[in-house]
Amino acid sequence: MAGFHPILWLYILFQYVLNRLFSPQAPPPHAKLRRPRIAIIGAGITGISAAAHCVGHGFDVTIFEAGPPEDLGGIWSKVNNTSGLQIHSIMYRFFPSVHWKSDYPKREAIVEQVRKLWEAYHLDERTRFNSRVTSVTKDDKGSWIINQSHNDRYEGIIAAVGTCGDPKMPNIPGEERYKGEIFHSSKLNGKSAKDKTVIIIGGGASAVEGLEFAVNTGAAKTKVLSRSEKWIIPRNPIVDMLFAMNIFGRETFLSWVPENLLRLFFYRDLRDLAPPRKSGKGLFTGTPMVNSDIFNQIRSGKAEWLRGDILRFTKTGIRFNHRAQGVPKGGPGHTINVEGDMVIMATGYSRPALDFLPETCFQKEYLPPNWYLQVFPPDEPSICANNCTYVNAIGTVGNYHIGIYTRLLLVFLVDPLARPQPWLAKTWIKMTRFIKNRAPGGAFDFFTYAELIYWFIFCVVINPFRWKWAFFVFFGIGSALPMRVVEKENQVRNELNEVNGVRQHNGEKKQQTEASGTNGAKKSNSGGKPHEVNKGDGTRGSKGLSYAEAVMEETPNKNVENPANTGNPYEILNNPE
């Protein structure tokens, strides 16, 4: 059959199956979700994906986005149309319903998938654009308040501001003398490099962005100026997954094997561009570039890769200190003039700050990324900084871990026994530091995807009260049954506390009620319970208890509907008809 591609067809079928099995059901339009409320800060792929997971499991959310609606999609809304995934799209499934039509989709296809997800889960009703978050504080009842606004209260916080903020433009001497064009690598839409010599300053992911632009717009030649050697790995999903399977998340005594294989079969005649042996720059110490085209461009004579230091601009290009392999930054070299018609600053982005979070998140020995599972501040388990704290990794930013981290937060909110105690969270951090005490960048400055999965499994296995949540945490399946178990656990704890006399204050309250002659006057409207339960609207009862805490505090009443174990966790606010 003309135009039939069996591998692509199987890939599309695979994505369909994933969607059917693992996508949570979207709430109906205008639904009031009755489980705890969560504030999500950022509307990039992480924020939108996390929000869809939350509402799909009945948790109400509000998304705060600092920019206008055009910024939906985060960094992908701001890069060039020629920019695309460096890794295979099978490793960039930030939500089960994501449907890729190519191996390495471009920027517009990625933003389209984010917008479709946003619309499918009716998140437009829950998104506040042009709403920069400057503070997250806790009131006297334990609820979170955004920007000191007491109109809304939240039980959980997901910080999803990512790692790429505003473009960084270095101040290089002599820039005003240069007669050519200068652009940041993210500001190339509508520009053309046809028949021009392009100079790219930088050697990371942004350099790949600049290189893609130069190739796609017909540049005559491209010159990449990098300060140091950097590992470059091929655009091959099997190879990339194998590298990500290093469960130790650090250099090991066998790291020389993949490093030498890369030099032998990928770098080949260009192995001078690889980090030298015994330089301390192993494959598992920093984020590698993923690109198969750069070497082809160099071998064809259309590109050069020069290692050295930028000295200043000249009228026609860059004055450059060209260094040999292994010579450190600022070391001796050969000063040359690199001529070019256009300069692309592949200098990356400033990192968004997390200083809007409360000070309790930033203890001296537990600063990010030294948090529980890298994203939960040890003293604040109701805060999850999803995809905000990593430094270097071999893996992917937009994959299944977004959902796993989000569902862990949901579990911590509704199940007190599954919630990590601060001292245990800190013990895990210390244990991970000990295991990786010889890692060059520290325990949390570099990790692989296999190590991340190990963290998740360890987190669930180490606490027997989390076992019932395993399928929910890893696959998003079966939240109703574990929630009923939580109720039984809380009922048993409640009865034991009564036997041990822990709840003597209830007797005192009863005596006060009888003395005042207001028998039952303060009971709630739901089955005569003595105080209200948070149904997800941000309010709390007379004791300021959250939903899970109130369930623990009260003996279940069969006549009271419990939104956590019903088949329909939604209420319709307004009927559009």
XYZ file of C-alpha atoms in Angstrom:
577
model
C 0.000 0.000 0.000
C 1.433 3.339 -1.062
C 2.326 5.541 1.883
C 1.848 2.786 4.475
C 4.559 2.778 7.161
C 4.164 -0.267 9.448
C 6.462 1.039 12.207
C 4.642 4.380 12.344
C 1.302 2.529 12.343
C 2.428 0.379 15.288
C 3.648 3.491 17.103
C 0.258 5.170 16.647
C -1.493 2.000 17.864
C 0.811 1.877 20.885
C -0.088 5.460 21.773
C -3.803 4.673 21.418
C -3.474 1.771 23.868
C -1.598 3.925 26.379
C -4.320 6.542 26.200
C -7.120 4.019 26.730
C -5.380 2.321 29.646
C -3.850 5.168 31.607
C -5.537 8.499 30.866
C -7.779 9.526 33.781
C -11.322 10.493 32.882
C -11.720 14.191 32.206
C -14.326 15.936 34.380
C -17.395 17.368 32.669
C -17.422 21.105 31.923
C -18.158 23.389 34.876
C -17.613 20.553 37.356
C -16.945 21.352 40.989
C -14.320 18.914 42.174
C -14.830 17.858 45.755
C -11.391 16.692 46.801
C -8.565 18.909 48.192
C -7.613 21.971 46.148
C -4.152 22.334 44.637
C -2.450 25.472 43.308
C -0.284 24.819 40.254
C 2.307 27.452 39.429
C 3.216 27.442 35.750
C 1.370 26.463 32.556
C 4.130 24.610 30.716
C 4.079 20.919 29.881
C 4.630 19.992 33.552
C 1.963 22.321 34.947
C -0.702 21.342 32.398
C 0.095 17.635 32.683
C 0.017 17.754 36.501
C -3.268 19.692 36.424
C -4.867 17.150 34.086
C -3.818 14.307 36.407
C -5.266 16.167 39.392
C -8.685 16.977 37.919
C -8.864 13.533 36.332
C -8.697 12.068 39.836
C -11.166 14.573 41.279
C -8.800 17.129 42.813
C -9.623 20.753 42.163
C -6.826 22.955 40.811
C -6.051 26.547 39.974
C -3.236 27.174 37.487
C -1.279 30.400 37.927
C 0.612 31.486 34.814
C 2.776 34.613 34.917
C 2.483 35.251 31.189
C -0.374 35.791 28.734
C -2.370 32.965 27.076
C 0.253 32.822 24.332
C 2.691 31.402 26.916
C 0.669 28.202 27.308
C 3.243 25.443 26.830
C 6.052 27.111 28.767
C 9.444 27.221 27.086
C 8.043 25.469 24.000
C 5.799 28.470 23.355
C 8.868 30.710 23.091
C 11.444 28.802 21.056
C 11.781 28.764 17.271
C 9.514 26.860 14.930
C 12.589 24.980 13.676
C 13.276 23.696 17.206
C 12.194 20.158 18.046
C 12.805 17.255 20.370
C 16.375 16.077 20.696
C 15.142 12.736 22.020
C 12.657 10.346 20.408
C 9.040 11.225 21.110
C 8.476 7.834 22.762
C 10.566 9.273 25.621
C 8.550 12.503 25.736
C 5.098 11.291 26.739
C 4.201 13.883 29.347
C 0.609 12.570 29.486
C -0.908 9.232 28.418
C -3.169 10.873 25.810
C -0.306 12.614 23.990
C -0.437 11.588 20.329
C 2.748 12.072 18.311
C 2.725 11.739 14.531
C 6.498 11.805 14.053
C 9.656 10.579 15.746
C 11.036 14.032 16.543
C 8.159 16.539 16.522
C 8.825 20.246 16.118
C 7.848 23.051 18.459
C 4.393 23.678 16.950
C 3.375 20.003 17.303
C 4.478 19.994 20.958
C 2.529 23.155 21.813
C -0.491 21.694 19.992
C -0.436 18.626 22.255
C -0.230 20.832 25.360
C -3.203 22.909 24.201
C -5.270 19.811 23.359
C -4.640 18.446 26.846
C -5.546 21.820 28.398
C -8.829 21.891 26.473
C -9.720 18.200 26.940
C -9.596 18.514 30.739
C -11.354 21.921 30.726
C -8.367 23.558 32.352
C -9.225 26.854 30.700
C -11.821 27.214 33.480
C -9.071 26.826 36.066
C -6.243 28.903 34.575
C -5.337 32.448 35.586
C -3.041 34.097 33.069
C -0.944 37.177 33.850
C -0.872 36.004 37.473
C 2.687 35.868 38.715
C 3.079 34.099 42.056
C 5.309 36.022 44.444
C 4.546 34.266 47.735
C 3.144 31.045 49.106
C 2.306 31.232 52.804
C 0.404 29.119 55.288
C -2.461 30.423 57.415
C -3.112 29.495 61.040
C -5.266 26.539 59.929
C -2.595 24.976 57.730
C -3.956 26.049 54.341
C -1.747 27.523 51.648
C -2.394 31.100 50.493
C -1.149 32.501 47.176
C 0.096 36.110 47.027
C -1.434 36.918 50.420
C -4.945 36.577 48.949
C -7.188 35.103 51.624
C -10.033 34.547 49.162
C -8.597 31.186 48.055
C -6.954 28.487 50.118
C -5.208 25.352 48.947
C -4.095 22.117 50.543
C -1.349 21.358 48.059
C 1.149 23.253 45.895
C 2.761 22.117 42.641
C 5.575 24.402 41.521
C 5.978 23.821 37.780
C 8.096 26.785 36.717
C 10.664 24.579 34.971
C 14.351 25.347 34.523
C 14.241 27.753 31.572
C 13.236 31.345 32.237
C 14.290 34.440 30.311
C 16.979 34.148 27.602
C 20.521 34.890 28.787
C 22.493 37.348 26.679
C 26.134 37.663 27.787
C 27.917 40.989 27.646
C 30.786 40.441 25.214
C 33.190 43.361 24.636
C 33.053 45.031 21.240
C 29.521 43.937 20.383
C 28.674 47.410 19.082
C 31.458 47.119 16.477
C 30.121 43.959 14.871
C 28.502 44.643 11.485
C 26.532 41.422 11.266
C 23.330 40.259 12.958
C 23.145 39.005 16.566
C 20.240 36.899 17.866
C 19.523 34.700 20.846
C 18.913 31.096 19.820
C 15.246 31.385 20.865
C 14.565 34.477 18.707
C 15.072 33.143 15.190
C 11.523 32.888 13.852
C 11.264 34.815 10.592
C 15.041 35.030 10.220
C 17.121 33.344 7.525
C 20.724 32.192 7.333
C 20.638 31.335 3.635
C 24.133 31.406 2.119
C 25.525 32.998 5.306
C 28.330 31.933 7.627
C 26.761 31.468 11.070
C 28.698 31.622 14.344
C 27.046 29.810 17.268
C 28.351 30.780 20.705
C 27.694 27.922 23.157
C 27.846 24.156 23.141
C 24.728 22.898 24.925
C 21.120 22.227 23.997
C 20.721 25.809 22.744
C 23.555 25.192 20.293
C 21.524 22.364 18.812
C 18.640 24.820 18.456
C 20.914 27.222 16.568
C 22.342 24.441 14.429
C 18.858 23.256 13.439
C 18.013 26.794 12.358
C 21.210 27.120 10.319
C 20.694 23.799 8.553
C 16.977 24.327 7.895
C 17.451 27.825 6.448
C 20.370 26.951 4.164
C 23.433 28.403 5.884
C 26.620 28.149 3.844
C 28.673 27.224 6.913
C 28.212 26.988 10.667
C 30.919 27.481 13.295
C 30.180 26.333 16.848
C 32.323 28.002 19.525
C 32.239 25.970 22.746
C 34.111 26.631 25.979
C 34.778 22.934 26.648
C 34.322 19.410 25.398
C 30.847 17.981 25.803
C 29.484 14.505 25.380
C 27.324 14.162 22.297
C 25.155 11.050 21.941
C 23.206 9.906 18.870
C 19.514 10.495 18.245
C 18.678 6.843 18.707
C 15.965 5.837 21.218
C 17.527 2.460 21.977
C 20.963 3.941 22.667
C 19.494 6.795 24.705
C 17.387 4.404 26.801
C 20.418 2.199 27.458
C 22.374 5.176 28.777
C 19.403 6.170 30.962
C 19.349 2.673 32.507
C 22.405 3.335 34.691
C 20.521 2.862 37.953
C 23.422 4.197 40.036
C 23.020 7.686 38.565
C 26.776 8.314 38.582
C 30.083 7.212 37.088
C 30.900 3.567 37.861
C 33.917 1.336 37.225
C 32.213 0.280 33.974
C 31.508 3.785 32.655
C 34.526 3.523 30.375
C 32.638 0.961 28.290
C 29.882 3.241 26.863
C 32.319 6.157 26.721
C 34.802 4.223 24.586
C 32.022 2.817 22.420
C 30.883 6.384 21.704
C 34.445 7.415 20.800
C 34.887 4.379 18.564
C 31.576 4.182 16.714
C 30.009 7.663 16.986
C 32.828 10.186 17.217
C 35.178 8.040 15.119
C 37.572 10.450 13.373
C 36.254 13.332 15.507
C 37.115 11.839 18.903
C 39.204 14.940 19.598
C 35.865 16.658 20.319
C 35.021 14.204 23.123
C 36.060 14.893 26.726
C 39.519 13.380 27.269
C 39.970 10.267 29.373
C 40.566 10.808 33.092
C 39.411 14.413 32.787
C 36.637 13.985 35.329
C 34.062 14.705 32.607
C 32.487 11.294 32.342
C 29.312 10.511 30.450
C 27.366 10.315 33.728
C 28.440 13.652 35.170
C 26.424 16.087 33.053
C 23.607 16.360 30.550
C 24.896 15.317 27.110
C 23.891 16.842 23.793
C 21.629 14.577 21.752
C 22.331 15.156 18.069
C 23.345 13.012 15.117
C 23.629 15.808 12.559
C 26.485 17.860 13.955
C 29.149 15.290 13.030
C 27.686 14.864 9.544
C 27.843 18.637 9.064
C 31.474 18.714 10.242
C 32.536 15.811 8.001
C 30.855 17.412 4.995
C 32.737 20.652 5.602
C 29.569 22.644 6.341
C 30.332 23.046 10.047
C 33.254 23.468 12.450
C 33.440 22.815 16.185
C 36.014 24.998 17.940
C 36.961 24.714 21.601
C 38.144 27.833 23.390
C 37.352 31.211 24.922
C 35.409 34.168 23.518
C 37.639 37.266 23.787
C 35.641 39.985 22.027
C 33.672 40.923 18.961
C 35.422 42.277 15.877
C 33.825 44.061 12.929
C 33.501 40.782 11.054
C 33.233 38.150 13.735
C 34.746 36.908 17.007
C 38.257 37.096 18.437
C 38.759 33.604 19.838
C 41.332 31.742 21.955
C 41.378 28.284 20.355
C 42.458 25.637 22.899
C 43.558 22.028 22.480
C 41.718 19.066 23.959
C 42.029 18.882 27.737
C 43.268 22.461 28.213
C 41.027 24.117 30.837
C 38.948 27.239 30.284
C 41.163 30.321 30.143
C 44.231 28.196 29.466
C 46.828 28.735 26.743
C 45.791 28.454 23.117
C 46.004 30.050 19.688
C 44.246 33.388 19.149
C 42.310 33.473 15.882
C 39.597 35.522 14.180
C 36.399 33.589 13.490
C 34.579 35.305 10.629
C 30.798 35.216 10.261
C 27.762 37.081 8.923
C 25.441 36.158 11.800
C 26.040 35.364 15.472
C 23.612 33.166 17.405
C 23.898 33.343 21.187
C 23.267 29.755 22.284
C 23.758 30.821 25.876
C 20.634 29.270 27.361
C 18.152 30.678 29.820
C 18.184 31.990 33.356
C 16.786 29.546 35.880
C 13.421 30.541 37.398
C 13.666 31.066 41.146
C 11.668 29.133 43.720
C 11.884 31.927 46.276
C 8.095 32.336 46.293
C 7.955 29.151 48.373
C 7.997 29.475 52.194
C 11.280 29.669 54.083
C 10.602 26.258 55.648
C 11.500 24.762 52.261
C 15.052 26.133 52.354
C 16.869 24.678 55.327
C 20.640 24.937 55.367
C 21.387 21.257 54.714
C 18.296 20.651 52.605
C 18.336 23.186 49.814
C 17.049 22.105 46.399
C 17.767 19.693 44.788
C 18.497 18.048 48.156
C 14.816 17.323 48.819
C 12.816 14.156 49.305
C 12.706 12.413 45.909
C 14.336 15.666 44.737
C 10.985 17.549 44.606
C 9.356 17.433 48.082
C 10.795 19.793 50.740
C 11.319 17.484 53.733
C 9.279 19.672 56.100
C 6.530 20.458 53.575
C 5.259 17.236 51.914
C 2.223 19.083 50.538
C 4.552 20.979 48.163
C 5.885 19.334 45.005
C 8.433 21.193 42.843
C 7.862 19.030 39.773
C 10.611 19.351 37.128
C 12.041 22.463 38.835
C 14.990 21.217 40.836
C 17.073 18.975 38.601
C 20.484 20.148 37.377
C 21.804 17.446 35.039
C 20.386 14.129 33.926
C 20.273 11.451 31.269
C 16.600 10.970 30.675
C 13.772 13.245 29.735
C 11.931 16.176 31.268
C 8.545 15.399 29.734
C 7.757 11.814 30.567
C 5.864 9.507 32.947
C 7.529 10.855 36.079
C 5.344 13.987 35.918
C 2.278 11.853 36.628
C 4.040 9.764 39.271
C 5.212 12.804 41.225
C 1.737 14.340 40.962
C -0.029 11.204 42.197
C 2.421 10.891 45.081
C 1.405 14.388 46.153
C -2.272 13.391 45.936
C -1.574 10.363 48.126
C 0.257 12.493 50.681
C -2.718 14.868 50.819
C -5.398 12.256 51.494
C -3.529 9.541 53.408
C -1.843 10.654 56.669
C -0.123 7.284 57.111
C 1.461 7.469 53.657
C 2.665 11.009 54.167
C 6.462 11.215 54.719
C 7.480 12.424 58.166
C 10.181 15.131 58.068
C 12.777 13.025 59.862
C 12.202 10.096 57.481
C 12.412 12.360 54.447
C 15.711 13.726 55.724
C 16.965 10.208 56.430
C 16.293 9.262 52.790
C 18.205 12.335 51.629
C 21.161 11.450 53.856
C 21.056 7.825 52.653
C 21.149 8.937 49.004
C 24.050 11.270 49.764
C 25.930 8.377 51.361
C 25.283 6.035 48.422
C 26.462 8.671 45.934
C 29.167 10.218 48.103
C 31.735 9.863 45.334
C 29.578 11.311 42.569
C 31.478 14.347 41.140
C 28.438 16.622 41.152
C 26.889 15.441 44.404
C 24.011 13.096 45.131
C 21.262 15.090 43.428
C 23.070 17.211 40.825
C 22.958 14.360 38.312
C 20.650 11.392 37.917
C 19.442 8.948 35.285
C 15.903 7.896 34.536
C 16.538 4.419 35.935
C 17.675 5.955 39.212
C 14.506 8.058 39.275
C 12.328 4.950 38.859
C 14.300 3.278 41.664
C 13.515 6.277 43.902
C 9.803 5.857 43.190
C 9.814 2.111 43.869
C 11.811 2.552 47.069
C 9.432 5.281 48.218
C 6.415 2.978 47.877
C 8.021 -0.238 49.122
C 9.625 1.236 52.258
C 6.262 2.241 53.754
C 3.659 -0.582 54.033
C 0.877 2.010 54.209
C 1.791 3.043 50.642
C 1.506 -0.467 49.215
C -2.210 -0.109 48.599
C -1.458 2.959 46.486
C 1.142 1.275 44.262
C -1.058 0.833 41.163
C -2.429 4.330 41.572
C 1.018 5.925 41.965
C 2.646 4.117 39.052
C -0.272 3.799 36.635
C -3.057 6.070 37.866
C -5.330 3.087 38.426
C -7.670 2.353 41.329
C -7.830 5.296 43.723
C -11.257 4.408 45.172
C -10.278 1.134 46.868
C -7.158 2.526 48.622
C -9.222 5.480 49.843
C -11.712 3.097 51.471
C -8.765 1.358 53.130
C -7.570 4.749 54.378
C -10.964 5.274 56.001
C -10.761 1.901 57.747
C -7.222 2.667 58.911
C -8.356 5.988 60.288
C -11.365 4.373 61.966
C -9.108 1.841 63.718
C -6.748 4.605 64.802
C -9.691 6.601 66.037
C -10.969 3.711 68.135
C -7.514 2.987 69.551
C -7.075 6.624 70.473
C -10.393 6.566 72.294
C -9.380 3.450 74.226
C -6.103 5.044 75.246
C -7.796 8.233 76.308
C -6.045 10.332 73.665
C -9.273 12.077 72.714
C -10.282 13.347 76.135
C -10.953 16.755 74.599
C -14.095 15.323 72.989
C -15.522 14.595 76.429
C -14.680 18.094 77.597
C -16.355 19.553 74.544
C -19.466 17.489 75.251
C -19.620 18.756 78.836
C -19.319 22.330 77.606
C -22.085 21.755 75.085
C -24.430 20.275 77.712
C -23.709 23.118 80.124
C -24.523 25.751 77.522
C -27.782 24.057 76.554
C -26.846 23.936 72.915
C -27.054 20.215 72.398
C -26.201 19.478 68.787
C -26.423 23.136 67.735
C -22.985 23.122 66.211
C -23.399 19.903 64.312
C -22.864 20.024 60.574
C -25.542 19.370 57.992
C -24.011 16.046 56.982
C -25.243 13.376 59.334
C -24.710 15.292 62.579
C -20.925 15.366 62.425
C -19.425 17.786 64.944
C -17.307 19.717 62.456
C -17.070 20.268 58.739
C -14.902 18.486 56.233
C -13.008 20.234 53.490
C -14.773 19.268 50.276
C -12.236 20.896 48.022
C -13.549 24.457 48.070
C -10.579 25.706 50.055
C -12.535 26.156 53.324
C -12.013 24.214 56.503
C -14.191 23.214 59.397
C -14.359 24.604 62.908
C -11.123 22.826 63.796
C -9.394 23.798 60.557
C -8.982 20.179 59.466
C -8.224 19.104 55.927
C -10.305 16.454 54.197
C -7.994 13.567 55.116
C -7.524 14.816 58.680
C -11.258 15.158 59.163
C -11.825 11.618 57.952
C -9.241 10.482 60.487
C -10.872 12.551 63.195
C -14.394 11.236 62.677
C -15.989 7.808 62.788
C -17.421 7.151 59.303
C -21.175 7.600 58.960
C -22.814 5.418 56.329
C -25.398 8.098 55.669
C -22.738 10.621 54.673
C -21.487 10.623 51.128
C -17.681 10.383 50.995
C -16.381 11.975 47.799
C -13.111 10.064 47.995
C -14.615 6.669 47.261
C -17.565 7.437 45.044
C -17.522 6.658 41.375
C -18.322 10.261 40.491
C -16.132 12.781 42.346
C -17.678 15.723 40.530
C -20.578 18.092 41.000
C -21.970 20.238 38.200
C -21.782 23.904 39.088
C -23.651 25.250 36.119
C -25.614 23.412 33.497
C -24.590 24.900 30.151
C -27.969 24.005 28.728
